[in-house]
Amino acid sequence: MSEFEQKVLKLLEGINGKLDTLLTGGTATSSSHSFGGSPEPSQVTSSPSSRPKPSEIVEKQKEAEKLIEKPPVEGRRVCADCGGTTFNAVEDKSQVLHQMGGVKIYAKKYICRGCGAES
């Protein structure tokens, strides 16, 4: 490996070690580089035991996404009873739209495939 790759590997191992100590609840006390933008672990006011694990936060976010109702695609029909979006188009014989040469053109009515309600 080149010298650059060895430096990068050493930095990644240091970061991995710090992350492990933070996740296990300890404090990271290594003498490697300290970046000015991030606070020191001793300055953090919340205790590690009260902080939720990242995996728990992700699970809560996924549950919240499932609970949020997604709006239907614009222009799609939605059944008022069951919320379904699949319909059968049937001629409505009670509404004649046009008649030409003995051929009648009827209006369409849409019947939900899920519950059978007309819309």
mmCIF file of C-alpha atoms in Angstrom:
data_model
loop_
_atom_site.group_PDB
_atom_site.id
_atom_site.type_symbol
_atom_site.label_atom_id
_atom_site.label_comp_id
_atom_site.label_asym_id
_atom_site.label_seq_id
_atom_site.Cartn_x
_atom_site.Cartn_y
_atom_site.Cartn_z
ATOM 1 C CA MET A 1 0.000 0.000 0.000
ATOM 2 C CA SER A 2 1.090 3.535 -0.625
ATOM 3 C CA GLU A 3 1.782 6.028 2.130
ATOM 4 C CA PHE A 4 -1.470 7.874 1.394
ATOM 5 C CA GLU A 5 -3.540 4.692 1.674
ATOM 6 C CA GLN A 6 -1.883 3.850 4.993
ATOM 7 C CA LYS A 7 -2.712 7.314 6.387
ATOM 8 C CA VAL A 8 -6.323 7.029 5.258
ATOM 9 C CA LEU A 9 -6.607 3.541 6.749
ATOM 10 C CA LYS A 10 -5.157 4.759 10.053
ATOM 11 C CA LEU A 11 -7.625 7.682 10.155
ATOM 12 C CA LEU A 12 -10.553 5.374 9.385
ATOM 13 C CA GLU A 13 -9.507 2.993 12.154
ATOM 14 C CA GLY A 14 -9.356 5.943 14.560
ATOM 15 C CA ILE A 15 -12.819 7.111 13.530
ATOM 16 C CA ASN A 16 -14.168 3.576 13.870
ATOM 17 C CA GLY A 17 -12.706 3.292 17.367
ATOM 18 C CA LYS A 18 -14.220 6.623 18.407
ATOM 19 C CA LEU A 19 -17.598 5.584 17.027
ATOM 20 C CA ASP A 20 -17.461 2.298 18.929
ATOM 21 C CA THR A 21 -16.670 4.060 22.199
ATOM 22 C CA LEU A 22 -19.472 6.573 21.665
ATOM 23 C CA LEU A 23 -22.003 3.850 20.899
ATOM 24 C CA THR A 24 -20.985 1.783 23.935
ATOM 25 C CA GLY A 25 -21.394 4.804 26.196
ATOM 26 C CA GLY A 26 -17.750 5.622 26.897
ATOM 27 C CA THR A 27 -15.947 8.820 26.095
ATOM 28 C CA ALA A 28 -13.454 9.068 23.270
ATOM 29 C CA THR A 29 -10.115 10.242 24.671
ATOM 30 C CA SER A 30 -7.648 9.850 21.860
ATOM 31 C CA SER A 31 -4.918 12.286 20.945
ATOM 32 C CA SER A 32 -5.692 12.332 17.221
ATOM 33 C CA HIS A 33 -6.902 15.336 15.258
ATOM 34 C CA SER A 34 -9.718 17.405 16.763
ATOM 35 C CA PHE A 35 -11.918 19.160 14.255
ATOM 36 C CA GLY A 36 -13.139 22.615 15.271
ATOM 37 C CA GLY A 37 -16.728 22.127 14.090
ATOM 38 C CA SER A 38 -17.602 19.191 16.335
ATOM 39 C CA PRO A 39 -17.989 19.454 20.119
ATOM 40 C CA GLU A 40 -15.816 17.380 22.416
ATOM 41 C CA PRO A 41 -17.532 14.328 23.950
ATOM 42 C CA SER A 42 -17.138 15.852 27.428
ATOM 43 C CA GLN A 43 -19.121 18.924 26.313
ATOM 44 C CA VAL A 44 -22.184 16.938 25.284
ATOM 45 C CA THR A 45 -24.840 17.445 27.968
ATOM 46 C CA SER A 46 -27.066 14.425 27.333
ATOM 47 C CA SER A 47 -25.904 11.158 28.801
ATOM 48 C CA PRO A 48 -25.297 8.267 26.380
ATOM 49 C CA SER A 49 -27.891 6.102 28.135
ATOM 50 C CA SER A 50 -30.685 8.641 27.495
ATOM 51 C CA ARG A 51 -29.755 9.002 23.827
ATOM 52 C CA PRO A 52 -31.594 6.532 21.530
ATOM 53 C CA LYS A 53 -29.598 4.276 19.256
ATOM 54 C CA PRO A 54 -29.479 5.254 15.577
ATOM 55 C CA SER A 55 -31.239 2.027 14.592
ATOM 56 C CA GLU A 56 -34.168 2.901 16.886
ATOM 57 C CA ILE A 57 -34.467 6.328 15.275
ATOM 58 C CA VAL A 58 -34.534 4.771 11.807
ATOM 59 C CA GLU A 59 -37.230 2.298 12.880
ATOM 60 C CA LYS A 60 -39.378 5.132 14.287
ATOM 61 C CA GLN A 61 -38.998 7.082 11.043
ATOM 62 C CA LYS A 62 -40.052 4.051 8.987
ATOM 63 C CA GLU A 63 -43.130 3.564 11.194
ATOM 64 C CA ALA A 64 -44.033 7.247 10.806
ATOM 65 C CA GLU A 65 -43.732 6.981 7.017
ATOM 66 C CA LYS A 66 -46.110 4.015 7.018
ATOM 67 C CA LEU A 67 -48.696 5.957 9.040
ATOM 68 C CA ILE A 68 -48.646 8.985 6.734
ATOM 69 C CA GLU A 69 -51.305 8.592 4.058
ATOM 70 C CA LYS A 70 -49.926 9.123 0.609
ATOM 71 C CA PRO A 71 -52.203 11.241 -1.593
ATOM 72 C CA PRO A 72 -53.459 9.521 -4.723
ATOM 73 C CA VAL A 73 -51.774 10.230 -8.006
ATOM 74 C CA GLU A 74 -53.305 13.367 -9.459
ATOM 75 C CA GLY A 75 -55.996 12.574 -12.003
ATOM 76 C CA ARG A 76 -56.756 9.086 -10.642
ATOM 77 C CA ARG A 77 -60.164 8.062 -9.414
ATOM 78 C CA VAL A 78 -60.407 7.035 -5.783
ATOM 79 C CA CYS A 79 -63.281 5.052 -4.308
ATOM 80 C CA ALA A 80 -65.051 7.007 -1.558
ATOM 81 C CA ASP A 81 -65.902 3.822 0.359
ATOM 82 C CA CYS A 82 -62.728 1.724 0.330
ATOM 83 C CA GLY A 83 -60.064 4.038 -1.148
ATOM 84 C CA GLY A 84 -59.366 1.688 -4.056
ATOM 85 C CA THR A 85 -58.072 2.973 -7.393
ATOM 86 C CA THR A 86 -59.132 0.166 -9.741
ATOM 87 C CA PHE A 87 -62.463 0.521 -11.537
ATOM 88 C CA ASN A 88 -64.472 -1.200 -14.257
ATOM 89 C CA ALA A 89 -65.983 1.147 -16.862
ATOM 90 C CA VAL A 90 -69.595 0.191 -17.676
ATOM 91 C CA GLU A 91 -72.093 1.932 -19.970
ATOM 92 C CA ASP A 92 -74.765 3.848 -18.059
ATOM 93 C CA LYS A 93 -77.925 3.045 -20.034
ATOM 94 C CA SER A 94 -79.900 5.733 -18.174
ATOM 95 C CA GLN A 95 -77.826 8.558 -19.745
ATOM 96 C CA VAL A 96 -77.804 8.790 -23.544
ATOM 97 C CA LEU A 97 -75.136 11.261 -24.638
ATOM 98 C CA HIS A 98 -75.581 11.111 -28.411
ATOM 99 C CA GLN A 99 -77.612 9.253 -31.008
ATOM 100 C CA MET A 100 -76.574 9.019 -34.639
ATOM 101 C CA GLY A 101 -78.192 6.739 -37.190
ATOM 102 C CA GLY A 102 -79.836 4.539 -34.599
ATOM 103 C CA VAL A 103 -76.608 4.051 -32.653
ATOM 104 C CA LYS A 104 -76.745 5.408 -29.133
ATOM 105 C CA ILE A 105 -73.677 6.619 -27.267
ATOM 106 C CA TYR A 106 -74.063 6.131 -23.519
ATOM 107 C CA ALA A 107 -72.280 7.751 -20.609
ATOM 108 C CA LYS A 108 -69.876 5.651 -18.581
ATOM 109 C CA LYS A 109 -70.121 4.826 -14.929
ATOM 110 C CA TYR A 110 -67.242 3.452 -12.956
ATOM 111 C CA ILE A 111 -67.651 0.566 -10.517
ATOM 112 C CA CYS A 112 -64.967 -0.114 -7.916
ATOM 113 C CA ARG A 113 -63.407 -3.558 -8.248
ATOM 114 C CA GLY A 114 -62.779 -3.763 -4.513
ATOM 115 C CA CYS A 115 -66.191 -3.006 -3.019
ATOM 116 C CA GLY A 116 -68.573 -2.570 -5.987
ATOM 117 C CA ALA A 117 -69.522 1.038 -5.221
ATOM 118 C CA GLU A 118 -70.382 3.349 -8.136
ATOM 119 C CA SER A 119 -68.538 6.600 -8.605
#
